[in-house]
Tab-separated table of C-alpha atoms in Angstrom:
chain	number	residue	atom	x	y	z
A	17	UNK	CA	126.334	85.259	108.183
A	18	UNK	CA	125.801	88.770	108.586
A	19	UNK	CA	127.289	89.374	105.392
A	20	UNK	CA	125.263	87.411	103.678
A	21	UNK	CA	122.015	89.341	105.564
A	22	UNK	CA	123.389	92.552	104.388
A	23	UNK	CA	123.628	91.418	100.822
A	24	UNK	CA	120.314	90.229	101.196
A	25	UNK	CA	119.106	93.389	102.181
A	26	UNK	CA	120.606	94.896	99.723
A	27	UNK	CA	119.234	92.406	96.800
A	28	UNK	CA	116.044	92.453	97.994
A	29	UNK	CA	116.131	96.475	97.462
A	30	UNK	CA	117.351	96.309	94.469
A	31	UNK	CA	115.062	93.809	93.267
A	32	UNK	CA	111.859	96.020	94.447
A	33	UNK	CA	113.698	99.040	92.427
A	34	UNK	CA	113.845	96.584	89.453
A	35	UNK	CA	110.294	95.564	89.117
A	36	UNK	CA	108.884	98.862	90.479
A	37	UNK	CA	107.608	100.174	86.819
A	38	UNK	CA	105.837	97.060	86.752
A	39	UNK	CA	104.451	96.412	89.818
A	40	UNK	CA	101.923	98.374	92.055
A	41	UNK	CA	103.150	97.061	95.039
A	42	UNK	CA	106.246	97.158	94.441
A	43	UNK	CA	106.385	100.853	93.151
A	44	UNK	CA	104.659	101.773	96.185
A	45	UNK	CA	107.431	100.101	98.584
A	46	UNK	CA	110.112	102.160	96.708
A	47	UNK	CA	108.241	105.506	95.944
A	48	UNK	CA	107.243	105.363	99.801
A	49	UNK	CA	111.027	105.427	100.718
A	50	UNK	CA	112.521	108.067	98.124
A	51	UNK	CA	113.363	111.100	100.499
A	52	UNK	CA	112.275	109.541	103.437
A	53	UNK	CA	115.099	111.104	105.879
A	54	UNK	CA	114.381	114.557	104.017
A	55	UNK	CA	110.993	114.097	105.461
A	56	UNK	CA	111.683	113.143	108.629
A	57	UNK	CA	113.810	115.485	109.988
A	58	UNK	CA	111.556	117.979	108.353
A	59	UNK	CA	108.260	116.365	110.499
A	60	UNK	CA	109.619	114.986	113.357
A	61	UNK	CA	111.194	116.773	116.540
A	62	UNK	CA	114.539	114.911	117.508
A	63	UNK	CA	114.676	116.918	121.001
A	64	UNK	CA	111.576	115.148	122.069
A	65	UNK	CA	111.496	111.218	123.268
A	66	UNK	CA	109.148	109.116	121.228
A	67	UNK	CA	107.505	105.794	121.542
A	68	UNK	CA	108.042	103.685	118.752
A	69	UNK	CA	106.112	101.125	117.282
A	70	UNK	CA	106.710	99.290	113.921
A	71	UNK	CA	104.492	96.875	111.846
A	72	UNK	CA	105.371	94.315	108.747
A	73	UNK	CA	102.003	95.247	107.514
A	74	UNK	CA	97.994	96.220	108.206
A	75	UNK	CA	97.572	93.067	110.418
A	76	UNK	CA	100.117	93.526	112.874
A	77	UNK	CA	99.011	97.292	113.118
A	78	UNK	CA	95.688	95.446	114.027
A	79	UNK	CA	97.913	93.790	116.905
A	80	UNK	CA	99.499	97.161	118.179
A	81	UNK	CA	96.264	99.127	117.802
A	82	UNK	CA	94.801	98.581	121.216
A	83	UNK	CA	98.627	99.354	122.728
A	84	UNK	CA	98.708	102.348	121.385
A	85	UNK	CA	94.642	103.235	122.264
A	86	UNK	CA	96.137	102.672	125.426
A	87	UNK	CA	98.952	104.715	125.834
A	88	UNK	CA	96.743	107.491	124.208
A	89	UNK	CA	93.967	107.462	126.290
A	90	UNK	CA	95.930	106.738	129.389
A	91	UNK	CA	99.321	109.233	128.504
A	92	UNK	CA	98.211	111.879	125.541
A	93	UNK	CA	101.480	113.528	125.957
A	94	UNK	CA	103.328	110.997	124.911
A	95	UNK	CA	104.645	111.444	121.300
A	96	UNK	CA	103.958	107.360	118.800
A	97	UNK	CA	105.857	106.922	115.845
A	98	UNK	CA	104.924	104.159	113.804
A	99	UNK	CA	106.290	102.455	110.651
A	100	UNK	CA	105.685	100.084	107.986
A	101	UNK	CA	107.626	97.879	105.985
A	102	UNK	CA	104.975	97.178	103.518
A	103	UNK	CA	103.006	99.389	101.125
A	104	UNK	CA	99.411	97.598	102.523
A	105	UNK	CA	99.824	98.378	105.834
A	106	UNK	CA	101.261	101.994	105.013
A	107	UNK	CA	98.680	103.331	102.115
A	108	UNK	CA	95.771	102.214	104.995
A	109	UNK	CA	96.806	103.290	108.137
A	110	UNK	CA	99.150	106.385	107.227
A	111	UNK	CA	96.702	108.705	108.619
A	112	UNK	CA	95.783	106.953	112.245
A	113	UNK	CA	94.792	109.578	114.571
A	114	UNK	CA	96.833	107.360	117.118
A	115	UNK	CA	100.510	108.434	115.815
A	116	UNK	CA	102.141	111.601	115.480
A	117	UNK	CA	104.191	110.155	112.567
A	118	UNK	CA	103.549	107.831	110.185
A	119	UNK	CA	106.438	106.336	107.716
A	120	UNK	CA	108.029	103.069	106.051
A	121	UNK	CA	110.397	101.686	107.915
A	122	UNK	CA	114.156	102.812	105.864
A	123	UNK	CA	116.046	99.088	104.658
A	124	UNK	CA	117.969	97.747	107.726
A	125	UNK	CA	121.594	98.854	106.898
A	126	UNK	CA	123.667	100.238	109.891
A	127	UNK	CA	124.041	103.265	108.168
A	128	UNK	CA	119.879	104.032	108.177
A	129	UNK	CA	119.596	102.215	111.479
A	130	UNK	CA	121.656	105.090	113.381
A	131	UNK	CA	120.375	108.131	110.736
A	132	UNK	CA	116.514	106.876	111.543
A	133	UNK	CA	116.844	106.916	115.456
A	134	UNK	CA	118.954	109.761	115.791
A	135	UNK	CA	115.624	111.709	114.453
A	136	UNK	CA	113.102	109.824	116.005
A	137	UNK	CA	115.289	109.659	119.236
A	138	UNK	CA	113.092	106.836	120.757
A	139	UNK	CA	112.520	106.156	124.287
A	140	UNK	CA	111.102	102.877	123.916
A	141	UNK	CA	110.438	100.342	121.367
A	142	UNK	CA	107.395	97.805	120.155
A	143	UNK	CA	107.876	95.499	117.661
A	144	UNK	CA	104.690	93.182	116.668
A	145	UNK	CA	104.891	89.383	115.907
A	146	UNK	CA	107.567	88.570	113.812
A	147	UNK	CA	109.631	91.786	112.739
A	148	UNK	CA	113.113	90.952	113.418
A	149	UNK	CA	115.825	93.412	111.921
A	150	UNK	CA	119.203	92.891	112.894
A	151	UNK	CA	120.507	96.256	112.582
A	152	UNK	CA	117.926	98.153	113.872
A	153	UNK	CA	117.938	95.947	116.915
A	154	UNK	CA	122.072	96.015	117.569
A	155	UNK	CA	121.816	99.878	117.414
A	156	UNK	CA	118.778	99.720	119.860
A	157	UNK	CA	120.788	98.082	122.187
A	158	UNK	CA	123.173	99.885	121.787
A	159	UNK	CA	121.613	103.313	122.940
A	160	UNK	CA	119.686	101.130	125.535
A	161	UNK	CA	116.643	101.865	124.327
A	162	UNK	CA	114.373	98.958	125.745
A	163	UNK	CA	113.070	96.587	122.791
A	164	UNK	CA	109.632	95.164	123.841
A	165	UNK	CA	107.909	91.834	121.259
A	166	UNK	CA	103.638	91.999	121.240
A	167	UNK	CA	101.958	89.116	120.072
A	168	UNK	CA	105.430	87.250	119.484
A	169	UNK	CA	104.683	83.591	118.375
A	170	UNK	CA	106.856	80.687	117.346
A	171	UNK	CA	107.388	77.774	115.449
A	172	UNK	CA	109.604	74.773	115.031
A	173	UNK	CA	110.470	75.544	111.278
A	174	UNK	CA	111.718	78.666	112.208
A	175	UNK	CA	115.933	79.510	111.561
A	176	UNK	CA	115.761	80.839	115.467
A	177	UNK	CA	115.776	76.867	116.594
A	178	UNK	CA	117.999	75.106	113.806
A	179	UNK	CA	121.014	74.142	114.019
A	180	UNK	CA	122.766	76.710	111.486
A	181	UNK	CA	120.453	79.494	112.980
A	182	UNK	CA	122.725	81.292	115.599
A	183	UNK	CA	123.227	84.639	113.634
A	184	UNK	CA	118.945	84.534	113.724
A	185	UNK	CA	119.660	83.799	117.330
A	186	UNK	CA	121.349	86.537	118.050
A	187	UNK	CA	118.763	89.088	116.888
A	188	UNK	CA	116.602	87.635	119.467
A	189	UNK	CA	118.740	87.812	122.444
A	190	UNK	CA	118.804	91.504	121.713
A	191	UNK	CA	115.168	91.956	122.621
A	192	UNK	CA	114.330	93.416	125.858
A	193	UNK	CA	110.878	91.465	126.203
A	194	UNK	CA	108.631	88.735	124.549
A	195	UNK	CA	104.636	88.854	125.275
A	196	UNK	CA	103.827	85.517	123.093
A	197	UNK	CA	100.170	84.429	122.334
A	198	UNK	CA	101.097	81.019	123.809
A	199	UNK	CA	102.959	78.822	126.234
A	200	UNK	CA	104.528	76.960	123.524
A	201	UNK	CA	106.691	80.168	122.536
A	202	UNK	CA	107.547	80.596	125.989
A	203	UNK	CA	109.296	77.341	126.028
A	204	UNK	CA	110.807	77.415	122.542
A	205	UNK	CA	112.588	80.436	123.532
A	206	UNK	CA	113.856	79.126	126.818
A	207	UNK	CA	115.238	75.848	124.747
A	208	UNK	CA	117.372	78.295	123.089
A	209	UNK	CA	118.675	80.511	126.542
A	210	UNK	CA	115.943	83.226	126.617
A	211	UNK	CA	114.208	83.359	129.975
A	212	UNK	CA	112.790	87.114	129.397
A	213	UNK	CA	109.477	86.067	127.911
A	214	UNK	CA	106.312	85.594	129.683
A	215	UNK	CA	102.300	84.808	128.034
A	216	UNK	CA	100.119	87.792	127.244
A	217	UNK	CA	97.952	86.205	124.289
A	218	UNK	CA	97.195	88.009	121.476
A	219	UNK	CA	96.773	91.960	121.023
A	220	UNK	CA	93.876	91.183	118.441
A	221	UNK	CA	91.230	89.531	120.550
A	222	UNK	CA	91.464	93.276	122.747
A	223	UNK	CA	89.869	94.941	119.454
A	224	UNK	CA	88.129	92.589	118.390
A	225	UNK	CA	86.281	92.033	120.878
A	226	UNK	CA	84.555	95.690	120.575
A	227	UNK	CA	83.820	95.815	117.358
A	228	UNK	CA	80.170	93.978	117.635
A	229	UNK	CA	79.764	96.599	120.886
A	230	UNK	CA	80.766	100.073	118.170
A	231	UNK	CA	79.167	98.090	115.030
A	232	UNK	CA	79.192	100.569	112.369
A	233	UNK	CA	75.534	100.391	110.039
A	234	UNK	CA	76.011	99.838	106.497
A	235	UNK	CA	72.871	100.999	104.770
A	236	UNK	CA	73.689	99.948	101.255
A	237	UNK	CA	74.491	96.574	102.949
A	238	UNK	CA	71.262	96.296	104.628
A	239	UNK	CA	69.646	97.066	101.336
A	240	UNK	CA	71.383	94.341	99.537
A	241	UNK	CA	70.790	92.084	102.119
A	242	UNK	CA	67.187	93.026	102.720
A	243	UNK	CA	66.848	90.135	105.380
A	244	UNK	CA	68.056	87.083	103.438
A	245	UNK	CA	70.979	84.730	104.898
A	246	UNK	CA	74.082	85.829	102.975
A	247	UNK	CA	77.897	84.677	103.050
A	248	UNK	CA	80.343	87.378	103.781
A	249	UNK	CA	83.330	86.249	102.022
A	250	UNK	CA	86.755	88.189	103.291
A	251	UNK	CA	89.963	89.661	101.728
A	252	UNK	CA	89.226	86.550	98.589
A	253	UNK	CA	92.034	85.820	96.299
A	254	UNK	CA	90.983	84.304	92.650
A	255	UNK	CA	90.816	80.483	94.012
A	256	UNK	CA	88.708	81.293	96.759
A	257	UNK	CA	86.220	83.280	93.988
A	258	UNK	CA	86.265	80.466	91.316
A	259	UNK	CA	85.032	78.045	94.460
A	260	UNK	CA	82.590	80.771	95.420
A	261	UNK	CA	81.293	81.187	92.324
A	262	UNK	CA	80.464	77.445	92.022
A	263	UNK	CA	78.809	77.614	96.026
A	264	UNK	CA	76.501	80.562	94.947
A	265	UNK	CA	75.303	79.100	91.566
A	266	UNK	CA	73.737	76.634	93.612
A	267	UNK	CA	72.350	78.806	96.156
A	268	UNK	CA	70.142	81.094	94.843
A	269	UNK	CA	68.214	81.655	98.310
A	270	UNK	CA	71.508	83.166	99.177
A	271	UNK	CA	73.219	86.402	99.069
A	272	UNK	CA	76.872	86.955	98.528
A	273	UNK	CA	79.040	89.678	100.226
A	274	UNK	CA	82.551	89.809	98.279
A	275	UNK	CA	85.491	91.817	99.450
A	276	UNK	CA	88.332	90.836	97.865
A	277	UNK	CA	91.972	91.165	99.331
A	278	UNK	CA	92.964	93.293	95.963
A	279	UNK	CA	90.812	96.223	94.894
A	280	UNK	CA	92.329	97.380	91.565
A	281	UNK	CA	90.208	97.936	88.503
A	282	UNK	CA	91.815	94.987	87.284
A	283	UNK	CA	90.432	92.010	89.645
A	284	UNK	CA	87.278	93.755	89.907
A	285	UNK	CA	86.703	93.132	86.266
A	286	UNK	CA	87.847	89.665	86.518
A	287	UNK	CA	85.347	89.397	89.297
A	288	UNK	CA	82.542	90.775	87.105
A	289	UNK	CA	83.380	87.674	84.846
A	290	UNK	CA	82.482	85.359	87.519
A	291	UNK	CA	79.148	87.274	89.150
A	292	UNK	CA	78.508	88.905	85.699
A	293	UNK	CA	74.920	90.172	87.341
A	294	UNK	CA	77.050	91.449	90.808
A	295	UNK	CA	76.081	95.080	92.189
A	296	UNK	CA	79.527	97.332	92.734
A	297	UNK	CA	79.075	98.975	96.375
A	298	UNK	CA	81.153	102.296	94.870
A	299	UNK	CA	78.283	102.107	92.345
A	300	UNK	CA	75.104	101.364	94.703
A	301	UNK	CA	73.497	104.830	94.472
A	302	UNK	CA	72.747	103.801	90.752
A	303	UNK	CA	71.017	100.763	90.640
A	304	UNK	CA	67.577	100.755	90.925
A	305	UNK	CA	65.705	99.042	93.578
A	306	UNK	CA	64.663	96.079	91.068
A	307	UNK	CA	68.280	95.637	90.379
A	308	UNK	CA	69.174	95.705	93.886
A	309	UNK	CA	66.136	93.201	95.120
A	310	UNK	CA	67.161	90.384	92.094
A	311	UNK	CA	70.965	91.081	92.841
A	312	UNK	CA	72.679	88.043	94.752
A	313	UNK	CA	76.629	89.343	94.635
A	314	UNK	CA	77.253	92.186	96.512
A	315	UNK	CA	81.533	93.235	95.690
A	316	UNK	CA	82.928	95.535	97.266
A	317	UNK	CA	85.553	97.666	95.783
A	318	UNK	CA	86.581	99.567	98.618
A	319	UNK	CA	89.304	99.336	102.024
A	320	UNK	CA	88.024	99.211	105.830
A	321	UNK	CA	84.873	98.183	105.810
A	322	UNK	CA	85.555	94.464	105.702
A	323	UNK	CA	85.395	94.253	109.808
A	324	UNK	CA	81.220	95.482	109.729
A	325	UNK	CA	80.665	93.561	106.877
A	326	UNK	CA	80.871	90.156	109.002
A	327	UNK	CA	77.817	91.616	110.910
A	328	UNK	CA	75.437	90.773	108.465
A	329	UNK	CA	76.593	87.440	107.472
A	330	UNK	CA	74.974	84.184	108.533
A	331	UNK	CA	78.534	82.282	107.790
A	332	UNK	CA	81.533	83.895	106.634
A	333	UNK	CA	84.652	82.702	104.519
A	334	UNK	CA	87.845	83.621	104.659
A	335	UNK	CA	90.247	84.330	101.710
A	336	UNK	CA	93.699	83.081	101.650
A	337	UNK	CA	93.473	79.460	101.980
A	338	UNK	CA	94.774	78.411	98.964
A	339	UNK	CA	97.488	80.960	98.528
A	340	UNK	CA	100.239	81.953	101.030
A	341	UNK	CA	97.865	81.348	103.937
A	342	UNK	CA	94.355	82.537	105.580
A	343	UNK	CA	93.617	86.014	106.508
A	344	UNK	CA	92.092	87.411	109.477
A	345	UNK	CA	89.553	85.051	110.827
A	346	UNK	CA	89.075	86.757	114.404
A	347	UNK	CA	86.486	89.697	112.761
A	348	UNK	CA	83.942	86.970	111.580
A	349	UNK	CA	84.590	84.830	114.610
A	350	UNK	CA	83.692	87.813	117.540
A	351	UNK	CA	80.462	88.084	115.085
A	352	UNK	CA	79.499	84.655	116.430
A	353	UNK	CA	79.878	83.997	112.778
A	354	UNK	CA	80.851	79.858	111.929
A	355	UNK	CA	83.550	80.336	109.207
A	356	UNK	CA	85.040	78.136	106.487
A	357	UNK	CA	88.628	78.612	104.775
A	358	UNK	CA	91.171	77.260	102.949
A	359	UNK	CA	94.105	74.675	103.533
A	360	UNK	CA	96.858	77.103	104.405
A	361	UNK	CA	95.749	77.445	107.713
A	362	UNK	CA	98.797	75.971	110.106
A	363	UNK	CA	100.281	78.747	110.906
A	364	UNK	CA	97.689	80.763	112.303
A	365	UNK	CA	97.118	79.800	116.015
A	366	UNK	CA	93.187	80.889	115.724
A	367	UNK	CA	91.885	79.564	112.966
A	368	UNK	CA	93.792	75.867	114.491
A	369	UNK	CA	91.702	76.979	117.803
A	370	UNK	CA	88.574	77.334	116.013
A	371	UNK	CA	88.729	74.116	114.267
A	372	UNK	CA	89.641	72.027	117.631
A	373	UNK	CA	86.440	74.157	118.913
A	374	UNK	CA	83.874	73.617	115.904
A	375	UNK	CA	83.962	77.271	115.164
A	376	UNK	CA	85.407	76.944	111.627
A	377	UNK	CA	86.127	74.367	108.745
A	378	UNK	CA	88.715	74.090	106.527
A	379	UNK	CA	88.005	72.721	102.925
A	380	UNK	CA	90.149	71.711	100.193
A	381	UNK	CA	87.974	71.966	96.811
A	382	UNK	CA	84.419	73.112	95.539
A	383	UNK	CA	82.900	69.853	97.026
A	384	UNK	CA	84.009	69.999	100.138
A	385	UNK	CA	83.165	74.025	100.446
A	386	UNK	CA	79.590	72.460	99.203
A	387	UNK	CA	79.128	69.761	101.931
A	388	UNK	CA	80.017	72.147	104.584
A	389	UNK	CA	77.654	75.029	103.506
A	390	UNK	CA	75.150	72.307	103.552
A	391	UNK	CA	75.924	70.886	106.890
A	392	UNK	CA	75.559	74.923	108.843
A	393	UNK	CA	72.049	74.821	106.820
A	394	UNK	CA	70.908	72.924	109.760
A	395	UNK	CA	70.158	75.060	112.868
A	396	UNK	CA	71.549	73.294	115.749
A	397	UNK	CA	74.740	72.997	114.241
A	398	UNK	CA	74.824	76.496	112.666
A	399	UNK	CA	74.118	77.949	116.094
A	400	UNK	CA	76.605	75.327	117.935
A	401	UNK	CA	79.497	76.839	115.925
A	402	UNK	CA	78.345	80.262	116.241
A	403	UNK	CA	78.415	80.097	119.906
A	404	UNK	CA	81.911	77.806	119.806
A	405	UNK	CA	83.216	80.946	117.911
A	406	UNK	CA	82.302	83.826	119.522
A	407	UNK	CA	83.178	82.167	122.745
A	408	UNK	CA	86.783	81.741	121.482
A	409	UNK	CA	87.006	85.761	120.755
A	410	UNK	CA	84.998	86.934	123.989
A	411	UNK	CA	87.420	84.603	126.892
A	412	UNK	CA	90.424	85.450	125.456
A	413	UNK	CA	91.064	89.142	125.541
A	414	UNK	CA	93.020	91.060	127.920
A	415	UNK	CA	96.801	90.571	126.406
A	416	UNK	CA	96.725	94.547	126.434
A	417	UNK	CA	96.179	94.778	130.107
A	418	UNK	CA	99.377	92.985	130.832
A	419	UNK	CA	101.074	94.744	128.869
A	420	UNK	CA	100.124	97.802	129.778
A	421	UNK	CA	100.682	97.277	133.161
A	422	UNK	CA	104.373	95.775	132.330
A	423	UNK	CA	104.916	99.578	130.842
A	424	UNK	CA	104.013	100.871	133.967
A	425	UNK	CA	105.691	98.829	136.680
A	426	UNK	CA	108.982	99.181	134.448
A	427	UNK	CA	108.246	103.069	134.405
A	428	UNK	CA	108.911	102.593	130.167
A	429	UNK	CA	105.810	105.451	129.919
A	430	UNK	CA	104.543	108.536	131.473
């Protein structure tokens, strides 16, 4: 089996290099490695213990982030190195003010495993959700560098707990710690011989939480939205747009916030097909207050802003549904924000929560996104699911605090 993992490690590269002149992403994820030691040992002092902490992508940095506020605030001398293994997380979050060193994670060969922490020379390890690289993890162990798993969650499905999946196995035994979101992972681990696990929740809630307290004003968006309810529609893929496109058409008391999950010139013209009358927000300083006041679509071509946006939304949906699953639901929800999504929802702990607690809906096709929209039109029930969300955010912080404290009983910091 682990021959098999290594060739897939190795296909997988070489299929990135392949399609790399012809896709963004995919260029990015190569381009971002090319030289990457070079850099390193040219950056990064190798005589001096670091703390690192690696992410899949932008939303398990969004798990980490209040970790590493934490560490920060608490310890300033210590020294964070974080990595990515994808280009969206990276291109975002490569200049945080809360790392010293920013990079993508090399391919998980033993060879880079060894070359990558003999320069980052790490004192300590956090891995976030579901990041599990076997050679990265054998030669952590090996040093005895402790191995800590945030926000770790489980499933059935997964190879960990079938039959054939003992290699899989393996990889997890050689983690030093698992904070899961839920009892449920606790147990699943246990089934398979792992007893050092214990519940913290989830990382998110901890930032979330703050952001209606350090709301950031939008002033083109309060323009746009000049009072009137409007739909904030989040990180939209073309399925959720076509559906949205057929909502707003028969709202026109309505005003529609856009951001869509890819920015390129590309979908925003596709976009523009759709809401042919839409404002752009990179273009808002040129419109003219007539356009503005008759304007329903709002899109917005831009990256961060997406979390401030839900602040001015009456009911929010959330892109990803009908794709490889839902995005982040958690920034509309702390709003107090009822939200609606798509069908590829399992997976995702909250958005099941929300559901169970009338905070959100999940719809299937144009009609069904229609009858909902219609049913929060009436107050009580708008207001019933506002509450039911933001009550879900609000009680279930504090995963940060345990681990936090975990770091300092075990003396892993300071």
């Amino acid at each position: 089996m682990r021959l098999l993992y290594d060739l897939g490690i190795l296909v997988y590269g070489a299929l990135l290099r392949l399609i790399a002149p012809f896709h963004a992403k995919a260029k990015l994820w190569v381009s971002g490695r090319k030289g990457l030691f070079q850099q390193l040992e040219q950056s990064v002092d190798s005589s001096q213990k670091h703390i690192w902490f690696h992410f899949a992508s932008l939303g398990e940095f969004e798990q980490g982030r209040s970790v590493m506020e934490q560490i920060k605030q608490q310890y300033p001398q210590e020294k964070i190195i974080v990595t990515f293994f994808s280009p969206s997380g990276y291109e975002i979050r490569k200049n945080t003010a809360l790392a010293d060193y920013v990079c993508y994670l090399p391919e998980d060969t033993a060879g880079n495993a060894r070359r990558f922490l003999d320069i980052i020379n790490p004192k300590l390890a956090i891995f976030t959700k579901y990041e599990y690289w076997y050679h990265y993890f054998t030669e952590l162990e090996r040093r005895k560098v402790r191995l800590l798993m945030i926000s770790a969650i489980f499933r059935e499905d997964q190879l960990f707990f079938k039959r054939y999946g003992g290699f899989y196995r393996g990889i997890l035994k050689k983690v030093s710690f698992f904070f899961t979101q839920n009892m449920e992972s606790v147990h699943m681990l246990k089934w398979i011989g792992i007893c050092n696990a214990g519940l913290a929740g989830d990382t998110r809630f901890d930032r979330v939480v703050t952001l209606p307290l350090n709301h950031k004003r939008i002033a083109e968006v309060e323009t746009f939205v000049a009072g009137k309810q409007t739909l904030v529609a989040g990180s939209t893929w073309p399925a959720d747009e076509e559906l949205l496109q057929a909502l707003m058409a028969q709202q026109p008391d309505w005003k529609l916030i856009i951001a869509p999950h890819e920015i390129h010139e590309g979908h925003i013209q596709q976009l523009l097909k759709l809401f042919p009358q839409a404002l752009r927000f990179s273009l808002f300083a040129k419109y003219s207050q007539q356009e503005v006041a008759q304007a329903q679509v709002l899109l917005i071509d831009n990256i961060g802003m997406l979390s401030s946006l839900y602040y001015y939304g009456q009911i929010a949906y959330i892109g990803g549904g009908f794709g490889a699953g839902i995005h982040n639901t958690l920034e509309a929800a702390t709003y107090g924000v009822p939200v609606i999504f798509g069908l590829k929802y399992e997976k995702f702990k909250e958005a099941v929560d929300l559901l169970e607690l009338g905070g959100a809906w999940a719809i299937g096709d144009a009609e069904e996104l229609k009858a909902v929209f219609q049913a929060l039109q009436q107050p009580e029930k708008r207001t019933h699911a506002a509450q039911a969300a933001k009550n879900y955010v609000s009680t279930r912080a504090g995963a940060t605090q345990i681990i936090m404290k975990y770091l300092i009983t075990e003396r892993l910091i300071g």
